[in-house]
Coordinates of C-alpha atoms and ligand atoms in Angstrom, one line a residue:
Chain A
M1 CA 28.4 4.4 -22.1
E2 CA 25.2 4.5 -24.1
R3 CA 21.8 4.6 -22.2
S4 CA 19.8 6.1 -24.9
N5 CA 16.7 3.9 -24.1
I6 CA 16.7 5.7 -20.7
S7 CA 17.5 9.2 -21.7
S8 CA 14.8 9.2 -24.3
K9 CA 12.3 7.9 -21.7
F10 CA 13.1 10.1 -18.7
A11 CA 14.2 13.7 -18.5
P12 CA 17.4 14.4 -16.6
E13 CA 15.5 15.5 -13.5
L14 CA 16.1 14.2 -9.9
H15 CA 12.6 13.0 -9.4
N16 CA 13.1 10.4 -12.1
M17 CA 15.8 8.6 -10.0
L18 CA 13.8 5.7 -8.8
N19 CA 12.3 4.9 -12.2
I20 CA 15.6 5.2 -13.8
L21 CA 17.2 2.8 -11.3
H22 CA 14.5 0.4 -11.8
E23 CA 14.9 0.4 -15.5
L24 CA 18.8 0.0 -15.4
Q25 CA 18.4 -2.9 -12.8
N26 CA 15.9 -4.6 -15.1
D27 CA 18.2 -4.2 -18.1
N28 CA 21.0 -5.8 -16.2
L29 CA 21.2 -9.6 -16.7
Q30 CA 22.5 -10.0 -13.2
N31 CA 19.6 -8.0 -11.7
Y32 CA 21.7 -5.4 -10.0
L33 CA 23.0 -1.8 -10.1
S34 CA 26.7 -1.8 -10.9
S35 CA 28.9 1.2 -10.0
E36 CA 29.0 2.0 -13.7
D37 CA 25.3 2.3 -13.5
L38 CA 25.3 4.6 -10.5
K39 CA 28.1 6.8 -12.0
W40 CA 25.9 7.1 -15.2
V41 CA 22.9 8.1 -13.2
A42 CA 24.8 10.6 -11.2
N43 CA 26.1 12.1 -14.4
Y44 CA 22.8 12.1 -16.2
L45 CA 20.9 13.7 -13.2
N46 CA 23.8 16.1 -12.6
T47 CA 24.1 14.9 -8.9
T48 CA 26.8 13.2 -6.8
Y49 CA 27.7 9.5 -6.9
S50 CA 27.1 9.4 -3.2
S51 CA 23.5 10.6 -3.4
V52 CA 22.6 8.1 -6.1
Y53 CA 24.4 5.4 -4.1
G54 CA 22.5 6.5 -0.9
V55 CA 19.2 6.1 -2.7
A56 CA 20.0 2.8 -4.3
K57 CA 21.2 1.4 -1.0
Y58 CA 18.1 2.6 0.9
Y59 CA 15.4 0.7 -1.1
S60 CA 15.2 -3.1 -0.7
M61 CA 14.2 -3.8 -4.3
F62 CA 17.6 -2.5 -5.5
S63 CA 20.8 -4.6 -5.2
L64 CA 24.4 -3.3 -5.5
T65 CA 25.8 -6.7 -5.9
P66 CA 25.1 -9.2 -8.7
R67 CA 22.1 -11.5 -8.3
G68 CA 20.7 -14.4 -10.1
K69 CA 18.6 -14.4 -13.3
Y70 CA 15.6 -15.2 -11.2
I71 CA 14.9 -13.2 -7.9
I72 CA 12.7 -15.3 -5.6
R73 CA 10.9 -13.1 -3.0
V74 CA 9.1 -15.0 -0.4
C75 CA 6.7 -13.0 1.7
K76 CA 7.4 -13.2 5.4
S77 CA 4.8 -10.8 6.7
P78 CA 2.5 -11.8 9.5
L79 CA -0.2 -13.4 7.5
C80 CA 1.9 -15.5 5.2
K81 CA 4.0 -16.5 8.1
M82 CA 1.0 -17.7 10.0
I83 CA -0.1 -19.8 7.1
D84 CA 3.1 -21.9 6.8
G85 CA 5.4 -19.3 5.3
E86 CA 8.4 -20.3 7.2
H87 CA 8.1 -23.8 6.0
I88 CA 8.0 -22.5 2.5
I89 CA 11.3 -20.5 3.0
K90 CA 12.9 -23.7 4.5
C91 CA 11.7 -25.7 1.6
I92 CA 13.3 -23.3 -1.0
K93 CA 16.5 -23.0 0.9
E94 CA 16.9 -26.8 1.0
K95 CA 16.0 -27.2 -2.7
L96 CA 18.4 -24.6 -3.9
K97 CA 20.9 -25.2 -1.1
I98 CA 21.3 -21.4 -0.4
G99 CA 20.4 -19.1 2.5
I100 CA 18.3 -15.9 2.3
G101 CA 20.2 -13.3 0.4
D102 CA 22.3 -15.9 -1.4
T103 CA 22.7 -16.8 -5.2
T104 CA 23.0 -20.3 -6.5
N105 CA 26.3 -21.3 -8.0
D106 CA 25.0 -21.3 -11.5
S107 CA 23.7 -17.7 -11.0
L108 CA 20.2 -18.8 -11.8
F109 CA 18.3 -18.0 -8.4
T110 CA 18.7 -15.5 -5.6
L111 CA 16.5 -16.0 -2.6
E112 CA 15.2 -13.0 -0.8
T113 CA 12.3 -12.4 1.6
S114 CA 9.8 -9.6 1.4
E115 CA 7.1 -7.9 3.4
C116 CA 3.5 -8.3 2.4
L117 CA 3.1 -8.8 -1.4
G118 CA -0.6 -7.9 -1.4
H119 CA -2.0 -11.4 -2.2
C120 CA -2.7 -12.5 1.4
A121 CA -6.0 -14.1 0.6
Q122 CA -3.9 -16.8 -1.2
A123 CA -1.1 -17.1 1.4
P124 CA 1.6 -18.3 1.4
V125 CA 3.0 -16.3 -1.4
M126 CA 6.1 -15.6 -3.3
M127 CA 7.2 -13.7 -6.4
I128 CA 9.8 -14.9 -9.0
N129 CA 10.8 -11.8 -11.0
D130 CA 7.5 -10.3 -12.1
K131 CA 5.3 -13.3 -11.5
V132 CA 3.3 -14.0 -8.4
Y133 CA 2.8 -17.6 -7.0
K134 CA 0.1 -18.3 -4.5
N135 CA -1.1 -21.0 -2.2
L136 CA 2.2 -22.5 -2.0
N137 CA 3.2 -25.9 -0.6
A138 CA 6.3 -28.1 -1.0
Q139 CA 5.1 -29.9 -4.1
K140 CA 4.1 -26.7 -5.8
I141 CA 7.5 -25.2 -5.1
D142 CA 9.2 -28.3 -6.5
K143 CA 7.2 -27.9 -9.7
I144 CA 7.7 -24.2 -10.1
L145 CA 11.5 -24.5 -9.7
K146 CA 11.8 -27.4 -11.9
S147 CA 9.9 -25.7 -14.7
I148 CA 12.4 -22.8 -14.5
I149 CA 15.5 -25.0 -14.3
K150 CA 14.1 -27.3 -17.0
Chain B
M1 CA -27.4 -12.3 5.2
I2 CA -25.5 -9.3 4.1
A3 CA -24.8 -8.5 0.5
E4 CA -22.0 -6.5 -1.1
T5 CA -22.5 -2.8 -2.1
R6 CA -20.1 -1.7 -4.7
I7 CA -18.8 1.8 -5.4
A8 CA -15.0 1.5 -5.8
L9 CA -15.5 -1.9 -7.3
K10 CA -18.6 -1.1 -9.3
N11 CA -17.0 -1.9 -12.6
A12 CA -14.8 -4.6 -11.6
G13 CA -14.9 -7.5 -13.9
K14 CA -17.3 -5.6 -16.2
Y15 CA -14.9 -4.3 -18.7
K16 CA -11.5 -5.0 -20.2
P17 CA -8.9 -2.9 -18.5
E18 CA -6.7 -3.0 -21.5
D19 CA -9.5 -1.7 -23.7
I20 CA -10.7 1.8 -23.0
S21 CA -13.7 1.6 -25.4
T22 CA -15.3 -1.1 -23.1
Y23 CA -14.9 1.4 -20.2
I24 CA -16.5 4.2 -22.3
D25 CA -19.3 1.7 -23.1
L26 CA -20.1 1.5 -19.4
G27 CA -20.4 5.3 -19.2
G28 CA -16.8 5.9 -18.4
Y29 CA -15.5 9.5 -18.3
K30 CA -19.0 10.8 -18.4
N31 CA -18.6 11.9 -14.7
A32 CA -15.4 13.5 -15.4
E33 CA -17.0 15.5 -18.3
K34 CA -19.9 16.5 -16.0
A35 CA -17.3 17.6 -13.3
L36 CA -15.1 19.5 -15.8
K37 CA -18.1 21.5 -16.9
S38 CA -19.0 22.4 -13.3
K39 CA -17.4 24.9 -11.1
P40 CA -14.4 23.6 -9.1
E41 CA -15.9 25.0 -5.8
D42 CA -19.0 23.1 -6.4
I43 CA -17.0 19.8 -6.7
I44 CA -15.3 20.5 -3.5
N45 CA -18.5 21.2 -1.8
W46 CA -20.1 18.1 -3.1
I47 CA -17.2 16.0 -1.9
D48 CA -17.2 17.8 1.5
E49 CA -21.0 17.4 2.0
A50 CA -20.8 13.7 1.0
K51 CA -18.4 13.3 4.0
L52 CA -16.1 11.3 2.0
R53 CA -13.2 10.2 4.2
G54 CA -9.9 9.0 3.2
R55 CA -9.7 5.2 2.6
G56 CA -5.9 5.0 3.1
G57 CA -6.2 4.4 6.8
A58 CA -6.5 7.7 8.7
G59 CA -10.0 8.5 7.6
F60 CA -9.3 12.3 7.2
S61 CA -12.0 14.3 5.5
T62 CA -11.3 14.4 1.7
G63 CA -13.4 17.5 1.0
Q64 CA -11.4 19.5 3.7
K65 CA -8.2 18.3 2.3
K66 CA -9.1 19.4 -1.1
R67 CA -10.3 22.8 0.2
F68 CA -7.0 23.4 2.0
T69 CA -5.0 22.5 -1.2
N70 CA -7.3 24.6 -3.3
E71 CA -7.0 27.6 -1.1
A72 CA -3.3 27.3 -0.5
I73 CA -1.7 30.6 -1.3
C74 CA 2.1 30.9 -1.6
D75 CA 4.5 33.3 -3.3
K76 CA 5.6 31.1 -6.1
C77 CA 2.8 28.7 -6.6
L78 CA 3.6 27.9 -10.1
Q79 CA 2.1 24.5 -9.9
K80 CA -0.2 22.4 -7.8
Y81 CA -0.1 18.6 -7.7
V82 CA -2.4 15.6 -7.2
I83 CA -0.8 12.5 -5.9
C84 CA -2.3 9.0 -5.8
N85 CA -0.9 6.9 -3.0
A86 CA -0.8 3.4 -4.4
D87 CA 2.1 2.2 -2.2
E88 CA -0.2 -0.3 -0.5
G89 CA 2.2 -2.0 1.9
E90 CA 0.2 -2.5 5.0
P91 CA 0.1 -6.4 5.7
G92 CA -3.2 -7.9 5.0
T93 CA -4.2 -5.1 2.5
F94 CA -4.7 -5.6 -1.2
K95 CA -7.8 -3.5 -2.1
D96 CA -5.8 -0.9 -4.1
R97 CA -4.2 -3.6 -6.2
I98 CA -7.7 -5.0 -7.1
I99 CA -8.9 -1.5 -8.2
M100 CA -5.9 -0.9 -10.3
E101 CA -5.8 -4.3 -12.0
M102 CA -9.5 -4.5 -12.6
D103 CA -10.6 -0.8 -13.0
P104 CA -7.6 1.5 -13.7
H105 CA -9.7 4.0 -15.6
L106 CA -12.0 4.6 -12.6
L107 CA -8.9 5.7 -10.7
I108 CA -7.7 7.9 -13.6
E109 CA -11.2 9.5 -13.8
G110 CA -11.2 10.1 -10.0
M111 CA -7.9 11.8 -10.3
L112 CA -8.9 13.9 -13.2
I113 CA -12.0 15.2 -11.3
A114 CA -9.8 15.9 -8.1
A115 CA -7.2 17.7 -10.2
Y116 CA -9.7 19.9 -11.8
A117 CA -11.3 20.7 -8.5
I118 CA -8.0 22.0 -6.9
G119 CA -6.5 23.4 -10.1
A120 CA -3.6 20.9 -10.5
T121 CA -2.4 20.2 -14.0
K122 CA 0.2 17.5 -13.1
A123 CA -0.5 14.4 -11.2
Y124 CA 1.5 11.3 -10.2
I125 CA 0.6 7.7 -9.1
Y126 CA 3.2 6.5 -6.7
I127 CA 2.9 2.7 -6.8
R128 CA 5.0 0.1 -5.1
G129 CA 7.5 -1.6 -7.4
E130 CA 6.3 -5.1 -6.6
Y131 CA 2.8 -4.4 -8.1
T132 CA 3.9 -5.3 -11.6
Q133 CA 0.5 -6.2 -12.8
S134 CA -1.0 -3.0 -11.6
I135 CA 1.8 -1.0 -13.1
S136 CA 1.3 -2.5 -16.6
K137 CA -2.4 -2.1 -16.5
L138 CA -2.0 1.6 -15.5
H139 CA 0.5 2.2 -18.2
I140 CA -1.8 1.0 -20.8
A141 CA -4.8 2.8 -19.4
L142 CA -3.0 6.1 -19.2
K143 CA -1.8 5.8 -22.7
Q144 CA -5.3 5.0 -24.1
A145 CA -6.9 7.9 -22.0
K146 CA -4.4 10.3 -23.5
E147 CA -5.1 9.0 -27.0
K148 CA -8.9 9.5 -26.4
G149 CA -8.2 13.1 -25.1
F150 CA -9.3 12.4 -21.5
L151 CA -5.8 13.5 -20.5
G152 CA -3.5 16.0 -22.1
K153 CA -4.7 19.4 -23.4
N154 CA -8.0 20.9 -23.6
I155 CA -9.9 18.0 -22.1
F156 CA -13.6 18.0 -23.1
N157 CA -12.9 21.4 -24.8
T158 CA -12.8 23.0 -21.4
G159 CA -9.2 24.2 -21.8
F160 CA -8.3 22.2 -18.7
F161 CA -4.9 20.3 -19.0
L162 CA -3.8 17.3 -17.0
D163 CA -0.8 15.0 -17.2
I164 CA -0.6 11.8 -15.1
E165 CA 2.7 10.1 -14.5
I166 CA 3.6 6.8 -12.9
K167 CA 6.4 6.8 -10.2
L168 CA 7.6 3.6 -8.8
G169 CA 8.4 2.7 -5.1
A170 CA 11.1 0.2 -4.5
G171 CA 10.3 -1.9 -1.4
S172 CA 9.7 0.5 1.5
Y173 CA 6.6 0.4 3.6
L174 CA 7.4 3.8 5.2
C175 CA 7.1 5.5 1.7
G176 CA 3.4 4.9 2.0
E177 CA 3.4 7.6 4.7
E178 CA 2.5 10.7 2.8
L179 CA 5.4 12.9 3.7
T180 CA 8.0 10.2 3.1
L181 CA 6.2 9.5 -0.2
L182 CA 6.9 13.0 -1.3
E183 CA 10.6 12.6 -0.4
S184 CA 10.8 9.4 -2.3
L185 CA 8.8 10.8 -5.3
E186 CA 11.4 13.6 -5.4
G187 CA 14.1 10.9 -6.0
K188 CA 15.5 10.8 -2.5
R189 CA 15.8 8.2 0.3
G190 CA 12.5 7.4 2.0
Y191 CA 13.0 9.6 5.2
P192 CA 10.0 11.3 6.6
R193 CA 9.5 15.1 6.7
I194 CA 8.5 17.0 9.8
K195 CA 4.9 18.0 10.0
P196 CA 3.8 20.7 9.6
P197 CA 3.8 22.0 7.0
F198 CA 1.2 19.7 5.6
P199 CA 1.3 18.6 2.0
A200 CA -1.9 20.9 1.3
E201 CA 0.5 24.0 1.8
K202 CA 3.9 22.7 1.0
G203 CA 4.0 19.3 -0.6
L204 CA 5.8 18.0 -3.7
F205 CA 8.6 20.3 -4.8
G206 CA 7.3 22.7 -2.1
M207 CA 4.0 23.3 -3.9
P208 CA 0.5 22.7 -2.6
T209 CA -0.3 19.0 -3.0
L210 CA -3.3 16.8 -2.7
I211 CA -2.5 13.2 -1.6
N212 CA -5.2 10.6 -1.6
N213 CA -5.4 6.8 -1.5
V214 CA -6.5 4.8 -4.6
E215 CA -9.8 3.8 -3.1
T216 CA -10.6 7.4 -2.1
F217 CA -10.2 8.6 -5.7
A218 CA -12.4 5.7 -6.9
H219 CA -15.3 7.1 -4.9
I220 CA -15.2 10.5 -6.5
P221 CA -16.8 9.6 -9.9
Y222 CA -19.7 7.9 -8.0
I223 CA -20.5 11.0 -5.9
I224 CA -20.5 13.2 -9.1
E225 CA -22.9 10.7 -10.7
H226 CA -25.3 10.0 -8.0
G227 CA -25.1 13.2 -5.9
V228 CA -24.4 13.9 -2.2
E229 CA -27.8 12.8 -0.8
H230 CA -27.6 9.3 -2.4
Y231 CA -24.1 8.8 -1.3
R232 CA -24.9 9.9 2.3
S233 CA -27.7 7.4 2.3
I234 CA -25.2 4.6 2.2
G235 CA -23.1 3.6 5.2
T236 CA -23.4 5.5 8.6
E237 CA -24.0 9.1 9.5
N238 CA -20.4 9.9 10.2
T239 CA -18.8 7.5 7.7
P240 CA -21.0 7.3 4.6
G241 CA -20.3 5.2 1.6
T242 CA -18.7 1.9 1.3
K243 CA -15.4 0.3 2.2
I244 CA -13.4 -2.6 0.6
F245 CA -12.4 -5.1 3.2
T246 CA -9.7 -7.6 2.5
I247 CA -10.2 -10.7 4.6
S248 CA -7.5 -13.1 5.0
G249 CA -6.3 -15.9 7.4
D250 CA -8.5 -18.8 8.8
V251 CA -11.6 -18.0 6.9
K252 CA -13.2 -20.3 4.2
K253 CA -13.5 -17.7 1.5
A254 CA -10.7 -15.2 1.9
G255 CA -10.7 -12.2 -0.5
Y256 CA -11.9 -8.8 -1.0
Y257 CA -15.5 -7.6 -0.2
E258 CA -16.9 -4.1 -0.6
T259 CA -19.8 -3.3 1.7
S260 CA -21.5 -0.2 3.3
L261 CA -19.9 1.1 6.3
G262 CA -21.5 0.1 9.5
V263 CA -21.3 -3.6 8.5
T264 CA -20.3 -5.8 11.4
L265 CA -17.3 -8.0 11.7
R266 CA -19.6 -11.0 12.1
E267 CA -21.3 -10.3 8.9
L268 CA -18.0 -9.9 7.1
I269 CA -16.5 -13.1 8.5
Y270 CA -19.5 -15.4 8.6
D271 CA -21.8 -14.1 5.8
L272 CA -19.3 -13.1 3.2
A273 CA -16.2 -14.9 4.0
G274 CA -18.0 -18.1 4.8
G275 CA -17.0 -18.4 8.4
I276 CA -13.9 -19.9 10.1
K277 CA -12.0 -22.7 8.3
Q278 CA -12.9 -26.3 9.3
D279 CA -15.6 -24.7 11.5
K280 CA -13.1 -23.9 14.2
K281 CA -13.9 -21.3 16.7
F282 CA -13.1 -17.6 16.1
K283 CA -10.3 -16.3 18.3
A284 CA -9.2 -12.9 17.0
A285 CA -9.3 -10.6 14.1
I286 CA -6.5 -8.0 13.4
L287 CA -8.1 -4.9 12.0
G288 CA -6.1 -2.5 9.8
G289 CA -2.9 -4.5 9.3
A290 CA 0.4 -4.4 11.4
A291 CA -0.3 -0.8 12.4
G292 CA -3.7 -2.1 13.4
T293 CA -5.5 -3.6 16.4
F294 CA -6.4 -7.0 17.7
V295 CA -10.1 -7.6 18.7
D296 CA -11.9 -10.6 20.1
H297 CA -15.5 -11.9 19.8
T298 CA -16.9 -9.1 21.8
V299 CA -16.3 -6.8 18.9
L300 CA -17.9 -9.0 16.4
D301 CA -21.2 -7.1 16.4
T302 CA -19.8 -3.6 16.6
P303 CA -20.7 -1.6 13.4
M304 CA -17.5 -0.9 11.4
G305 CA -16.9 2.8 11.2
Y306 CA -13.8 4.9 12.0
D307 CA -15.5 6.4 15.1
L308 CA -17.4 3.4 16.4
L309 CA -14.5 1.1 16.4
K310 CA -12.4 3.8 18.1
E311 CA -14.8 3.6 21.1
R312 CA -13.8 -0.1 21.3
G313 CA -10.1 0.7 21.1
A314 CA -9.9 -0.6 17.6
V315 CA -9.2 0.9 14.1
L316 CA -10.6 0.3 10.8
G317 CA -7.4 1.5 9.1
S318 CA -6.9 0.2 5.5
G319 CA -9.8 -2.4 5.8
A320 CA -7.4 -5.2 6.2
I321 CA -9.0 -8.1 8.4
M322 CA -6.7 -10.9 9.4
V323 CA -8.7 -13.7 11.1
L324 CA -7.3 -16.1 13.5
A325 CA -8.9 -19.4 14.5
D326 CA -8.8 -20.5 18.2
D327 CA -5.6 -22.5 17.7
R328 CA -3.5 -19.7 16.7
S329 CA -1.1 -18.0 18.9
I330 CA -1.4 -14.3 19.8
F331 CA 2.2 -14.3 21.0
E332 CA 3.4 -15.6 17.5
M333 CA 1.3 -13.1 15.6
T334 CA 2.7 -10.2 17.8
Y335 CA 6.2 -11.5 17.1
S336 CA 5.7 -11.2 13.4
I337 CA 4.2 -7.8 13.6
L338 CA 7.0 -6.6 15.8
D339 CA 9.4 -8.1 13.3
F340 CA 7.7 -6.2 10.6
F341 CA 8.2 -2.9 12.3
K342 CA 11.9 -3.6 13.1
H343 CA 12.4 -4.4 9.4
E344 CA 10.6 -1.2 8.2
S345 CA 12.0 1.2 10.6
C346 CA 14.1 3.6 8.6
G347 CA 16.5 4.3 11.5
K348 CA 16.4 8.1 11.2
C349 CA 15.4 8.7 14.8
V350 CA 16.8 6.9 17.9
P351 CA 13.5 6.0 19.8
C352 CA 12.2 4.0 16.9
R353 CA 15.5 2.6 15.6
V354 CA 16.4 1.3 19.1
G355 CA 12.8 0.7 20.2
T356 CA 11.7 -1.6 17.4
T357 CA 15.0 -3.7 18.0
Q358 CA 14.2 -3.6 21.8
L359 CA 10.7 -4.8 21.3
L360 CA 11.8 -7.8 19.3
L361 CA 14.6 -8.5 21.7
L362 CA 12.1 -8.8 24.6
M363 CA 10.0 -11.1 22.5
N364 CA 12.9 -13.3 21.7
Q365 CA 14.0 -13.6 25.3
A366 CA 10.4 -14.6 26.2
K367 CA 10.3 -17.1 23.5
H368 CA 13.0 -19.2 25.0
T369 CA 12.1 -18.8 28.7
K370 CA 9.0 -19.4 30.6
S371 CA 9.0 -16.0 31.8
D372 CA 5.8 -14.1 33.1
R373 CA 4.0 -13.1 30.0
I374 CA 1.9 -10.4 31.7
E375 CA 5.0 -8.7 32.9
L376 CA 6.5 -9.1 29.4
L377 CA 3.4 -7.3 27.9
N378 CA 3.6 -4.5 30.3
K379 CA 7.3 -4.0 29.4
L380 CA 6.5 -4.0 25.7
L381 CA 3.7 -1.5 26.4
A382 CA 6.1 0.8 28.3
E383 CA 8.6 0.7 25.5
A384 CA 6.0 1.3 22.8
E385 CA 4.5 4.1 24.8
Y386 CA 7.9 5.9 25.0
M387 CA 8.3 5.4 21.2
D388 CA 4.9 6.8 20.6
Q389 CA 5.8 10.0 22.5
T390 CA 9.2 10.5 21.1
S391 CA 9.4 9.1 17.6
L392 CA 9.7 11.3 14.7
C393 CA 7.0 9.9 12.4
P394 CA 3.9 7.7 12.5
L395 CA 5.8 4.4 12.0
G396 CA 7.4 4.8 15.5
Q397 CA 4.0 5.6 16.9
S398 CA 2.5 2.4 15.5
P399 CA 3.6 -0.5 17.6
I400 CA 1.6 0.8 20.6
L401 CA -1.6 0.2 18.6
P402 CA -1.6 -3.6 18.4
L403 CA 0.1 -3.9 21.9
K404 CA -2.6 -1.8 23.6
S405 CA -5.3 -3.9 22.0
I406 CA -3.6 -7.1 23.1
K407 CA -3.6 -5.8 26.6
Q408 CA -7.3 -4.9 26.3
Y409 CA -8.5 -8.2 24.8
F410 CA -6.0 -10.9 25.1
E411 CA -3.9 -10.3 28.2
S412 CA -4.5 -13.7 29.7
Q413 CA -3.9 -15.5 26.4
F414 CA -0.6 -13.7 25.6
Ligands
FMN1 C1 3.9 4.0 7.8 C2 2.7 4.4 7.1 C3 2.4 3.8 5.9 C4 1.4 4.2 5.1 N1 1.1 3.5 3.9 C5 0.0 3.9 3.1 C6 -0.2 3.3 1.9 O1 0.4 2.3 1.5 N2 -1.2 3.8 1.1 C7 -2.0 4.8 1.5 O2 -3.0 5.2 0.8 N3 -1.9 5.4 2.7 C8 -0.8 5.0 3.5 N4 -0.5 5.7 4.7 C9 -1.4 6.9 5.1 C10 -0.9 8.1 4.3 O3 0.0 8.7 5.1 C11 -2.1 9.1 4.0 O4 -2.8 9.3 5.2 C12 -2.9 8.7 2.9 O5 -2.2 8.4 1.8 C13 -4.0 9.7 2.8 O6 -4.9 9.4 1.8 P1 -6.5 9.3 2.2 O7 -6.9 10.6 2.9 O8 -7.2 9.2 0.8 O9 -6.6 8.0 3.0 C14 0.6 5.3 5.5 C15 0.8 5.8 6.7 C16 1.9 5.4 7.5 C17 2.2 6.2 8.7
SF4_2 S1 9.8 6.8 13.7 FE1 11.0 5.1 12.8 S2 10.5 5.2 10.6 FE2 9.9 7.2 11.6 S3 11.7 8.6 11.2 FE3 12.0 7.5 13.2 S4 13.2 5.7 12.7 FE4 12.3 6.4 10.8
FES3 S1 1.1 -11.2 4.2 FE1 2.1 -12.3 2.6 S2 1.1 -11.5 0.8 FE2 0.2 -10.3 2.4

């Protein structure tokens, strides 16, 4: 398997593990790390499959199962939760008809929760892939999701 | 009416982070040049005398840390490292993000000076993976600094060499703890290491390592520029300088504010953040995040400093201030905090793995019954106390902080 974009960027050293896993996951249209990916990393870093698996499994930003094109991460940390965060999560669940951790049937969205995203002054907050959405309410969520579904 | 005093945010909004020439126009990298043409020992002395304390939460003396790292002797010390802790995961905290998004070059300049002082030629910024804006700003800034010769070989013709690399975290609060950060940076699962040895002796790859928070590094160029005496004239005797406070919750103008240390909570909440939303009454502030402390109105006029707050059973921590109006429930907030710890416990040691689950279980039982809340609080405290004494790392020793402060200030309202 060709992964020349990665081998040219990162030396085959163990400390590059997380950066490499991020890069592979971002390159994957289904936003996850396949067992092929993990095997490639193990081989490239000259380590065992199980140690790569162990790392990928540990960190919550990595997924070992296919996800949607858009990852929705809603903050459920104390402050967002206090400012109506639970209502926001309920709203999204109802609109997309999925639960937390699930992916929509059309493979467009995966709904996840996250701890504090560092935008607490504009709670409640969520991220969709790299973009942050703040001061959320039901109408806003409706608009944001519609603009993605189009 | 108190005004802001800006050190770490002195350039915020004054230049374009994507364009290094606008930073240079502001006098950028002049302090690094001055530092690199001074003796490393002098820099360490200045920072020590300035009494700069770590802004990441614990408030440890930065000068001493540098001295230890500088003096670290080991058999095969091929390399020393500087690491910037940009994992910022403490709920309610977003100061490091503001610095990195608005003034990435100040951070780089601070790290450059620190690296020169301790003799490190390799540095890393460990940044949480969710901070996509900060990451891209830093990538651009590092590239431009290298192009201008502020990083790389023979910086300012002094022969000094430094390379800075970005390392991404991947969604673990615990990885902000410095020893766990080292494990993660080495490409492993985020499990803590046993202390000692401290990073100053045996840190990254077993080599002497200086780890500081983003905001701490951002103070260093200022100290070089204005000198020890000036720096000491700001803030309090034991905690000179400024601190960025991130104020969120039931205030009219939530946001980030940098002020001299010694400022009071009342000044921060009422003068800077505009007071409580809808002019409701103030009930509580949580200082320092989840691993922080609840305080009531009796602490509103206590000057904010690491030591002065400690006398009141509170912590300054990361500078997070979450404000609760009088219609908020202390119980609900406690629930979310304990939920946070349960989620972030790495599970390596039994007291914390079982303890964080047990704390939440107790809360859940109480949620659905009209049980005696004072008795519940005592049970929670006993459990947290046990965790504090037996857990492997500071995360398991954290739940006691908020719980103790609730006992002190809100027992009757729990
Ligand atoms: C669970 C836990 C999480 C932490 N997270 C962070 C963090 O995100 N950023 C940070 O600078 N320090 C964090 N710390 C504190 C670090 O261990 C360390 O004290 C700090 O990086 C030292 O930098 P300073 O001396 O400049 O404050 C955390 C500590 C613990 C116990
Ligand atoms: S105290 Fe908690 S977070 Fe720390 S090692 Fe034990 S289980 Fe992990
Ligand atoms: S608590 Fe949600 S962004 Fe900080």
